Structures are given as C-alpha cells and as structure tokens.
Amino acid sequence: MTILKNHSLLNYNTFGIDVTAKYLALVNSLESLNLLLSNNLYSNEEKLILGGGSNVLFTQDQNSLVLLNQIKGIKVESEDAKSWIISAGGGENWHDFVLFCIKNNYAGVENMSLIPGSVGASPIQNIGAYGTEIKDVFEWLDAYHIPTGEVHRFLHSDCNFGYRDSVFKNKVKGEYFIIKVAYRLQKTATLTTSYGAINKALEEMNISIPTLKNVSDAVISIRQSKLPDPKQIGNSGSFFKNPIIANQNLQKIKENYPQLSTYPVNENESKVAAGWLIDQAGWKGKTINNYGVHKNQALVLVNYGGATGKEIYDLSSEIIQSVKEKYGIELEREVNVL
Ligand code: FAD
Ligand code: EPU
C-alpha cells in the first residue's frame, strides 16, 4: 500500500482546495486497511476517510491519516425472480457503477447518473437526484469499525436514512470505513420520468418508450446544463440542503414571497428550494476574487482556482445570514467542512 507524507490534497477534492495531509494512504483492500490501522505508528493519528472528495470543503491542512478508499470489485451476490443483489467495492466510482448497471439492465440507479464520488460514500448522505435516493435501492453494507478492527454489516434499518442524511453522518460519524455496498436492482424497470425536466428532455430526444440508458442520458443532459463540471470549475454540488419547514410557518413566508418554490414532504412539512432563496436574495453569479456563487445554480458555490476553503466557508456564512434576515429560514450546509 502506498503511504504519502505531507502530501497535497489538491487532486483529491473537487473544490480544488490546496491543503496537505499529514499522511495519505491509498487503501485498496480490507487486508491492507487492517494492516495499516494495526500499525502502532498510526494508532494515535486522527483518521479521515476520503472517497472522490466531492462533498468536502477543506478549510485547513489535515493533520491526520487520510484513508483514500480505492477498494474495487463488483459482484452479483444473489438473484430472485424479480431482482438482483449487486455489491460494489467502496472505492468504485459511483457513475461507472451506474453505467455498469445500465449496460446489464439492472434497474433502479439510472436517475442517479453522473453524481460524482465513490460507491462507499453513497450511503453517507443517502445520495439522491431526480426522484430517487440510495435508500430506495440499498440492501446492506459492510464497514470496518476503526476503533476495534471488526467488520460490521449494516442492514437498511440500521442506517437511519433521511434526506441527505444517515447514521454515518450522526451517531457513528467517522467510526466506520465503508468497504462494500450492496444494492437491490430490478429485472423489470419502473422508470421515474416525471421528476424535473426528464420527460421534456426525453421528448427533445424523440423518445416515447424510454430505456434505462435513455433516462440516464436525459438526466446527464439536464445535469450538464445546470451544474458546473468540477474538472473545469471547482465545486461540491449543492453547498446547502433544501430546508424542510412546517407548513404553518411556510404560509406566513409565502404571504410575502408567493413565488417561493416548495415541494410537499409529508402532511405537515414542505421542502423549500434553497437555490431559489439564495437566487432571490441576489447572490446568483456573484463573484469575489476567484470564488463565488455559480451563475446557473445559486445552490452551488464555486472556486475558479486558488481560493481557500476558509474564503468559501466565510461566503457560505454570509449567505446563511442573508437568507435568514430576508426570509427567517436557516440554511444548513450539505458539504462536510473539514
Ligand atoms: P467524499 O467527498 O470523499 O466524502 C464525503 C463524506 O463521506 C466525508 O465525510 C467522508 O469522510 C465520508 N466518506 C467517504 N467515503 C467513505 C467511506 N468509504 N466510509 C466512510 N465514510 C466515508 N450529491 C447528491 O446526493 N446528489 C446530487 O445530485 C449530487 N450532485 C453533485 C454534483 C456535483 C457537481 C458535485 C461535485 C457533487 C454532487 N453531489 C451530489 C455530492 C457528492 O457527489 C456526493 O455526496 C457523493 O456521495 C460524495 O462521494 P465522495 O466519494 O466524493 O465522498
Ligand atoms: N432555483 C432557482 N434559482 C437557482 C437554482 C434553483 O430559482 O439558482 C429553483 C429552480 O428553478 C427550481 C428549484 O429551485 O424550481 C429546484 O432547483 P433544481 O431542480 O436545480 O434542484 P435543487 O433543489 O437545487 C436538488 C439537489 C441536487 C439534485 C437535484 C435534482 C439538494 C440540496 N440538491 O437540487 O443534488 O441533483 O435536486 O434532484 O437536495 C447535491 O446534493 O449536491 C445535488 C446537486
């Protein structure tokens, strides 16, 4: 296993922030992870797990042992009349896994095409897009418990999935290294095309009976029209979560802002489009030196090159403050600030 000392993390985070890691270990198997973490040399070091670095904002050098998940391998675990259980190593690239599923006609992840990052991080914030979330296809995961070296299997009910949330962001945060995730994928697809602009994109592509690949292509084209490509402009996708507000309180806000974009979550609560709030508060496209708010999507903060994590963090604090003053709504960061 490769262990690099005082190594730059510039190429390991999509925000393009240049900080260093005290140690950076490229972990490609459970055995090497076990060997590394049982080595006394590193036992007192803080551990930080990193996949594709597409949901982190580094605000300082990482005085820790950074464990880069590169555990690969895709396997058909089992099948029944209706579905397959497919497992993938945590270090597999998520979008490559989605493409593999589409190629083999495994249905259920096509709406989550082009989400950057690793398979291992997919359960952490219960990734989602265009009407589907990981929790809809998740079966189980295996994770290495850093304090004891034991491998534990988490079933769906153990993960406490919520909107951009799971037990791994809360109760057991930082304790487990996810090595493998298994998903239940369907033999007969129930396509979700009503969300957002998918149907419109399919129409434009002249497709009336879509395949998994068609839906994936539609999602990809919508995403490419809205979201900046991290290879060109540093970013971590949505910087904030869409806030969930009690309908009672929403009524009052809507009296002043009838155009407010909202979606029902349950009988009593609705999700508010944070992109709309930030946009209407005048932040969209705002640039300060070499960083700012993206011109097509106000929920995305961007680094045009050379910005520090602290500058972007401070900008996010200003946005939170301004949205709170204007609408009385407190935004929560989605990105993991480190
Ligand atoms: P990292 O950024 O490396 O890590 C994220 C967090 O998970 C960190 O706290 C890290 O310590 C922890 N972690 C990572 N791997 C493991 C592991 N194996 N075991 C334990 N902990 C781990 N997200 C969505 O949900 N929907 C979207 O539509 C979406 N669109 C995006 C678009 C763009 C352009 C970008 C840049 C990001 C987008 N994201 C989206 C966010 C991001 O893609 C997801 O959060 C993704 O799951 C992050 O994966 P990663 O491997 O890069 O995680
Ligand atoms: N909007 C504006 N101005 C903006 C941006 C958005 O008015 O600058 C409005 C749009 O017009 C639309 C609404 O806000 O009415 C929602 O916008 P969009 O469809 O772009 O989705 P989003 O709520 O901003 C969420 C996820 C994305 C996911 C998409 C598609 C969160 C925090 N974000 O974005 O996930 O890809 O829906 O499902 O839930 C991510 O988590 O990193 C991410 C990109």
Coordinates of C-alpha atoms and ligand atoms in Angstrom, one line a residue:
M1 CA 0.0 0.0 0.0
T2 CA 1.2 3.5 -0.8
I3 CA 1.5 6.0 2.1
L4 CA 2.5 9.5 1.2
K5 CA 3.7 12.0 3.8
N6 CA 2.8 15.7 3.8
H7 CA 1.0 15.2 0.5
S8 CA -1.2 17.8 -1.3
L9 CA -4.9 17.0 -1.4
L10 CA -5.4 19.3 -4.4
N11 CA -6.2 16.5 -6.7
Y12 CA -8.3 14.7 -4.2
N13 CA -11.2 17.2 -3.7
T14 CA -13.5 18.6 -6.4
F15 CA -13.5 22.0 -4.8
G16 CA -9.8 22.3 -5.9
I17 CA -8.6 23.4 -2.4
D18 CA -4.8 23.1 -1.9
V19 CA -4.2 21.7 1.6
T20 CA -1.9 18.9 2.7
A21 CA -2.5 15.7 4.5
K22 CA 0.0 14.6 7.2
Y23 CA -0.3 11.1 5.7
L24 CA -2.3 10.0 2.7
A25 CA -2.8 6.2 2.4
L26 CA -4.2 4.6 -0.8
V27 CA -6.3 1.8 0.6
N28 CA -7.0 -0.9 -2.0
S29 CA -8.1 -3.9 0.2
L30 CA -9.6 -4.7 3.6
E31 CA -6.4 -6.6 4.5
S32 CA -4.2 -3.5 3.8
L33 CA -6.6 -1.3 5.8
N34 CA -6.4 -3.7 8.7
L35 CA -2.6 -3.9 8.5
L36 CA -2.3 -0.1 8.3
L37 CA -4.6 0.6 11.2
S38 CA -3.0 -2.0 13.5
N39 CA 0.4 -0.4 12.9
N40 CA 1.4 1.5 16.1
L41 CA 3.0 4.2 14.0
Y42 CA -0.5 5.5 13.1
S43 CA -2.6 4.5 16.2
N44 CA -2.5 8.0 17.7
E45 CA -3.3 9.7 14.4
E46 CA -6.7 11.1 13.7
K47 CA -8.3 9.2 10.7
L48 CA -10.2 10.8 7.8
I49 CA -11.8 8.7 5.2
L50 CA -12.0 10.1 1.6
G51 CA -13.6 8.8 -1.5
G52 CA -13.8 11.1 -4.5
G53 CA -13.6 14.3 -2.3
S54 CA -16.8 15.6 -4.0
N55 CA -18.7 16.5 -0.8
V56 CA -16.0 18.1 1.3
L57 CA -14.6 21.6 1.9
F58 CA -11.1 21.6 3.3
T59 CA -10.6 24.8 5.4
Q60 CA -7.2 23.8 6.8
D61 CA -4.3 21.3 6.4
Q62 CA -5.4 17.8 7.5
N63 CA -3.3 16.9 10.5
S64 CA -4.4 13.3 10.1
L65 CA -4.0 9.9 8.4
V66 CA -6.2 10.3 5.3
L67 CA -7.6 7.0 4.1
L68 CA -8.4 7.1 0.4
N69 CA -10.8 4.4 -0.5
Q70 CA -9.7 2.5 -3.6
I71 CA -11.3 -0.9 -2.8
K72 CA -12.7 -2.2 -6.1
G73 CA -14.8 -5.1 -7.4
I74 CA -18.4 -5.6 -8.5
K75 CA -20.2 -8.9 -7.8
V76 CA -23.7 -10.4 -8.3
E77 CA -24.4 -11.6 -4.8
S78 CA -27.7 -13.3 -5.5
E79 CA -30.9 -13.1 -7.6
D80 CA -34.5 -14.0 -7.4
A81 CA -37.4 -13.8 -9.9
K82 CA -37.6 -10.0 -9.7
S83 CA -34.3 -8.7 -8.7
W84 CA -30.5 -9.0 -8.3
I85 CA -28.4 -8.1 -5.3
I86 CA -25.2 -6.4 -6.7
S87 CA -22.4 -5.4 -4.4
A88 CA -19.6 -3.0 -5.3
G89 CA -16.3 -2.1 -3.5
G90 CA -16.5 1.3 -1.7
G91 CA -13.7 2.6 -3.9
E92 CA -15.6 2.1 -7.2
N93 CA -16.6 5.3 -9.0
W94 CA -20.4 5.8 -8.5
H95 CA -21.2 6.9 -12.1
D96 CA -19.1 4.0 -13.5
F97 CA -21.2 1.7 -11.3
V98 CA -24.4 3.2 -12.6
L99 CA -23.2 2.7 -16.2
F100 CA -22.3 -0.9 -15.4
C101 CA -25.9 -1.4 -14.1
I102 CA -27.5 0.2 -17.2
K103 CA -25.3 -1.9 -19.5
N104 CA -26.5 -5.1 -17.8
N105 CA -30.2 -3.9 -17.5
Y106 CA -30.1 -3.7 -13.7
A107 CA -32.8 -1.1 -13.0
G108 CA -33.0 1.4 -10.1
V109 CA -30.0 3.7 -10.2
E110 CA -30.4 5.4 -13.6
N111 CA -31.8 8.6 -12.2
M112 CA -28.7 9.0 -10.1
S113 CA -26.4 9.1 -13.2
L114 CA -23.4 11.5 -13.1
I115 CA -23.4 12.0 -9.3
P116 CA -19.6 12.4 -8.6
G117 CA -17.8 10.4 -6.0
S118 CA -17.5 6.8 -4.7
V119 CA -19.8 3.9 -4.0
G120 CA -18.6 3.9 -0.4
A121 CA -19.9 7.4 0.2
S122 CA -23.3 6.8 -1.4
P123 CA -25.0 5.8 1.8
I124 CA -23.3 8.5 3.9
Q125 CA -25.6 11.3 2.9
N126 CA -28.1 9.0 1.1
I127 CA -27.3 10.5 -2.2
G128 CA -30.2 11.3 -4.4
A129 CA -31.3 13.0 -7.6
Y130 CA -34.3 13.3 -9.9
G131 CA -36.8 11.5 -7.7
T132 CA -34.6 8.6 -6.4
E133 CA -32.4 8.1 -3.4
I134 CA -29.9 5.4 -2.4
K135 CA -32.3 4.3 0.3
D136 CA -34.7 3.1 -2.5
V137 CA -32.2 0.5 -3.7
F138 CA -29.9 -0.1 -0.7
E139 CA -29.7 -3.7 0.6
W140 CA -26.7 -3.8 3.0
L141 CA -23.2 -2.5 3.5
D142 CA -20.0 -3.9 5.2
A143 CA -18.0 -1.4 7.2
Y144 CA -14.7 -1.6 9.1
H145 CA -15.1 -0.3 12.6
I146 CA -11.9 1.8 13.1
P147 CA -11.8 1.6 16.9
T148 CA -12.0 -2.2 17.1
G149 CA -11.0 -3.5 13.6
E150 CA -14.2 -5.5 13.3
V151 CA -16.2 -5.7 10.2
H152 CA -19.9 -5.0 10.8
R153 CA -22.8 -5.5 8.3
F154 CA -25.4 -2.7 8.3
L155 CA -28.9 -3.5 7.0
H156 CA -31.3 -0.9 5.7
S157 CA -33.0 -0.5 9.1
D158 CA -29.5 0.2 10.8
C159 CA -28.7 3.2 8.5
N160 CA -31.5 5.6 9.6
F161 CA -31.6 7.1 6.1
G162 CA -33.2 10.6 5.7
Y163 CA -32.9 13.4 3.3
R164 CA -29.2 13.8 2.7
D165 CA -28.7 12.0 6.0
S166 CA -27.8 8.7 7.6
V167 CA -26.4 7.2 10.8
F168 CA -22.9 7.7 9.3
K169 CA -23.3 11.5 9.4
N170 CA -24.6 11.4 13.0
K171 CA -24.4 8.7 15.7
V172 CA -21.4 6.8 14.3
K173 CA -19.8 9.7 12.3
G174 CA -16.1 8.9 11.5
E175 CA -16.2 5.5 13.2
Y176 CA -16.7 3.3 10.1
F177 CA -14.8 2.8 6.8
I178 CA -17.4 1.6 4.3
I179 CA -15.7 -1.2 2.3
K180 CA -18.6 -2.6 0.3
V181 CA -22.2 -1.6 -0.5
A182 CA -25.0 -3.9 -1.9
Y183 CA -28.0 -2.7 -3.8
R184 CA -31.2 -4.5 -4.9
L185 CA -31.7 -3.8 -8.6
Q186 CA -34.9 -4.7 -10.5
K187 CA -35.3 -7.0 -13.5
T188 CA -38.3 -5.1 -14.7
A189 CA -37.8 -1.4 -14.6
T190 CA -40.3 1.1 -13.1
L191 CA -39.0 4.2 -14.7
T192 CA -39.3 7.6 -12.8
T193 CA -39.5 10.2 -15.6
S194 CA -42.0 12.7 -14.1
Y195 CA -39.4 14.4 -11.9
G196 CA -38.0 17.8 -13.0
A197 CA -37.3 18.1 -16.7
I198 CA -36.8 14.3 -17.5
N199 CA -39.9 13.9 -19.7
K200 CA -39.1 17.2 -21.5
A201 CA -35.6 16.0 -22.2
L202 CA -36.9 12.6 -23.5
E203 CA -39.3 14.4 -25.8
E204 CA -36.5 16.6 -27.2
M205 CA -34.6 13.3 -27.8
N206 CA -37.7 12.0 -29.7
I207 CA -38.1 9.1 -27.3
S208 CA -41.5 7.8 -26.4
I209 CA -40.7 4.4 -24.9
P210 CA -37.5 5.1 -22.8
T211 CA -34.9 2.5 -21.8
L212 CA -32.7 2.8 -18.8
K213 CA -30.0 4.3 -21.0
N214 CA -32.4 6.9 -22.3
V215 CA -33.4 8.0 -18.8
S216 CA -29.7 8.1 -17.8
D217 CA -28.9 10.2 -20.9
A218 CA -31.8 12.6 -20.1
V219 CA -30.6 13.1 -16.5
I220 CA -27.0 13.6 -17.7
S221 CA -28.0 16.3 -20.2
I222 CA -30.1 18.1 -17.6
R223 CA -27.3 17.9 -15.0
Q224 CA -24.7 19.2 -17.5
S225 CA -26.9 22.2 -18.4
K226 CA -27.2 23.3 -14.7
L227 CA -24.2 22.1 -12.7
P228 CA -20.6 23.1 -13.2
D229 CA -18.2 20.3 -14.2
P230 CA -15.6 20.1 -11.3
K231 CA -12.9 19.4 -13.8
Q232 CA -13.4 22.9 -15.1
I233 CA -14.7 24.8 -12.1
G234 CA -14.1 23.7 -8.5
N235 CA -17.3 22.9 -6.6
S236 CA -19.0 20.3 -4.4
G237 CA -22.5 20.3 -5.9
S238 CA -25.2 21.7 -3.7
F239 CA -23.5 23.5 -0.9
F240 CA -26.6 23.7 1.3
K241 CA -29.6 21.3 1.9
N242 CA -33.0 22.3 0.8
P243 CA -34.6 23.3 4.2
I244 CA -37.7 21.4 5.4
I245 CA -40.2 23.8 7.0
A246 CA -43.5 23.3 8.9
N247 CA -46.4 24.2 6.5
Q248 CA -47.7 26.6 9.2
N249 CA -44.6 28.7 9.1
L250 CA -44.4 28.4 5.3
Q251 CA -47.9 30.0 5.0
K252 CA -46.5 33.2 6.6
I253 CA -43.4 33.3 4.4
K254 CA -45.5 32.8 1.3
E255 CA -47.6 35.8 2.1
N256 CA -44.5 37.9 1.4
Y257 CA -43.0 35.6 -1.3
P258 CA -45.8 33.9 -3.2
Q259 CA -43.3 32.7 -5.9
L260 CA -41.4 30.6 -3.3
S261 CA -40.5 27.2 -4.8
T262 CA -41.7 24.4 -2.4
Y263 CA -42.4 20.7 -2.6
P264 CA -44.6 18.7 0.0
V265 CA -42.6 16.3 2.1
N266 CA -45.5 15.0 4.3
E267 CA -48.8 16.3 5.5
N268 CA -47.2 18.9 7.8
E269 CA -43.9 19.8 6.1
S270 CA -42.6 21.1 2.8
K271 CA -39.1 21.3 1.2
V272 CA -38.1 24.8 0.2
A273 CA -35.8 25.3 -2.8
A274 CA -32.7 26.8 -1.2
G275 CA -31.4 27.7 -4.7
W276 CA -34.5 30.0 -5.1
L277 CA -33.9 31.6 -1.7
I278 CA -30.3 32.3 -2.4
D279 CA -31.0 33.4 -6.0
Q280 CA -33.8 35.8 -5.0
A281 CA -31.5 37.2 -2.2
G282 CA -29.3 38.4 -5.0
W283 CA -26.3 36.0 -4.7
K284 CA -26.6 34.1 -8.0
G285 CA -23.5 34.7 -10.2
K286 CA -21.8 36.8 -7.5
T287 CA -18.0 36.6 -7.8
I288 CA -15.5 37.7 -5.1
N289 CA -11.9 37.5 -6.5
N290 CA -11.6 33.8 -7.6
Y291 CA -14.6 32.3 -6.0
G292 CA -18.4 32.8 -5.7
V293 CA -21.9 31.6 -6.4
H294 CA -22.5 29.7 -9.7
K295 CA -24.3 31.7 -12.4
N296 CA -26.7 28.9 -13.3
Q297 CA -27.3 27.3 -9.9
A298 CA -27.3 29.5 -6.8
L299 CA -27.0 26.4 -4.5
V300 CA -23.5 25.7 -5.8
L301 CA -20.5 27.7 -4.5
V302 CA -17.5 27.7 -6.8
N303 CA -13.8 28.0 -6.8
Y304 CA -12.4 29.4 -10.1
G305 CA -8.9 28.5 -8.9
G306 CA -6.7 29.3 -6.0
A307 CA -9.4 30.2 -3.4
T308 CA -9.0 28.9 0.1
G309 CA -11.6 26.8 1.9
K310 CA -11.8 29.5 4.6
E311 CA -12.9 32.0 2.0
I312 CA -15.6 29.7 0.6
Y313 CA -16.7 28.9 4.2
D314 CA -17.0 32.6 5.1
L315 CA -19.0 33.2 1.9
S316 CA -21.4 30.4 2.9
S317 CA -21.8 32.0 6.4
E318 CA -22.7 35.3 4.7
I319 CA -25.3 33.6 2.6
I320 CA -26.8 31.8 5.6
Q321 CA -27.0 35.2 7.4
S322 CA -28.6 37.0 4.4
V323 CA -31.2 34.2 3.8
K324 CA -32.1 34.2 7.5
E325 CA -32.5 38.0 7.5
K326 CA -34.6 38.0 4.4
Y327 CA -36.9 35.0 4.9
G328 CA -36.3 33.9 8.5
I329 CA -35.1 30.5 7.2
E330 CA -31.9 29.0 8.5
L331 CA -29.9 27.1 5.8
E332 CA -27.8 24.1 6.7
R333 CA -24.6 23.2 4.9
E334 CA -24.7 19.9 3.0
V335 CA -21.0 19.8 2.3
N336 CA -18.7 18.3 5.0
V337 CA -16.5 21.1 6.3
L338 CA -13.1 19.8 7.4
Ligands
FAD1 P1 -16.2 12.4 -0.2 O1 -16.4 13.8 -0.5 O2 -14.8 11.8 -0.3 O3 -16.6 12.2 1.4 C1 -17.9 12.7 1.8 C2 -18.1 12.3 3.3 O4 -18.2 10.9 3.4 C3 -16.8 12.7 4.2 O5 -17.3 13.0 5.4 C4 -16.0 11.4 4.2 O6 -15.3 11.2 5.4 C5 -17.1 10.3 4.2 N1 -16.8 9.1 3.5 C6 -16.4 9.0 2.2 N2 -16.2 7.7 1.8 C7 -16.4 7.0 3.0 C8 -16.3 5.6 3.3 N3 -16.0 4.7 2.4 N4 -16.6 5.2 4.5 C9 -17.0 6.1 5.5 N5 -17.0 7.4 5.2 C10 -16.8 7.8 4.0 N6 -25.0 14.5 -4.1 C11 -26.2 14.1 -4.2 O7 -26.7 13.4 -3.3 N7 -27.0 14.3 -5.3 C12 -26.5 15.0 -6.4 O8 -27.2 15.2 -7.3 C13 -25.2 15.5 -6.3 N8 -24.6 16.2 -7.3 C14 -23.4 16.7 -7.2 C15 -22.9 17.4 -8.3 C16 -21.5 17.8 -8.3 C17 -21.0 18.6 -9.5 C18 -20.7 17.5 -7.2 C19 -19.3 18.0 -7.2 C20 -21.2 16.9 -6.1 C21 -22.6 16.4 -6.1 N9 -23.1 15.7 -5.0 C22 -24.4 15.2 -5.1 C23 -22.3 15.5 -3.8 C24 -21.4 14.2 -3.9 O9 -21.3 13.8 -5.2 C25 -22.0 13.1 -3.0 O10 -22.1 13.5 -1.7 C26 -21.0 11.8 -3.1 O11 -21.6 10.7 -2.4 C27 -19.7 12.1 -2.4 O12 -18.9 11.0 -2.7 P2 -17.3 11.1 -2.4 O13 -16.8 9.7 -2.6 O14 -16.7 12.1 -3.3 O15 -17.3 11.5 -0.9
EPU2 N1 -33.8 27.6 -8.4 C1 -33.8 28.9 -8.6 N2 -32.5 29.5 -8.8 C2 -31.4 28.8 -8.7 C3 -31.4 27.4 -8.6 C4 -32.6 26.8 -8.4 O1 -34.8 29.6 -8.6 O2 -30.3 29.4 -8.9 C5 -35.1 26.9 -8.3 C6 -35.4 26.1 -9.6 O3 -36.0 26.9 -10.6 C7 -36.3 25.0 -9.2 C8 -35.8 24.8 -7.7 O4 -35.1 25.9 -7.3 O5 -37.6 25.5 -9.1 C9 -35.0 23.5 -7.6 O6 -33.8 23.5 -8.4 P1 -33.2 22.2 -9.0 O7 -34.2 21.4 -9.8 O8 -32.0 22.7 -9.8 O9 -32.8 21.3 -7.8 P2 -32.1 21.7 -6.4 O10 -33.2 21.6 -5.4 O11 -31.4 23.0 -6.4 C10 -31.6 19.2 -5.7 C11 -30.5 18.5 -5.1 C12 -29.4 18.2 -6.1 C13 -30.1 17.2 -7.2 C14 -31.3 18.0 -7.8 C15 -32.1 17.1 -8.7 C16 -30.3 19.2 -2.8 C17 -29.6 20.0 -1.8 N3 -29.9 19.3 -4.0 O12 -31.1 20.5 -6.2 O13 -28.4 17.5 -5.5 O14 -29.2 16.9 -8.2 O15 -32.2 18.4 -6.8 O16 -32.7 16.1 -8.0 O17 -31.2 18.5 -2.4 C18 -26.3 17.8 -4.3 O18 -26.9 17.2 -3.4 O19 -25.1 18.1 -4.3 C19 -27.1 18.0 -5.6 C20 -26.6 18.6 -6.6

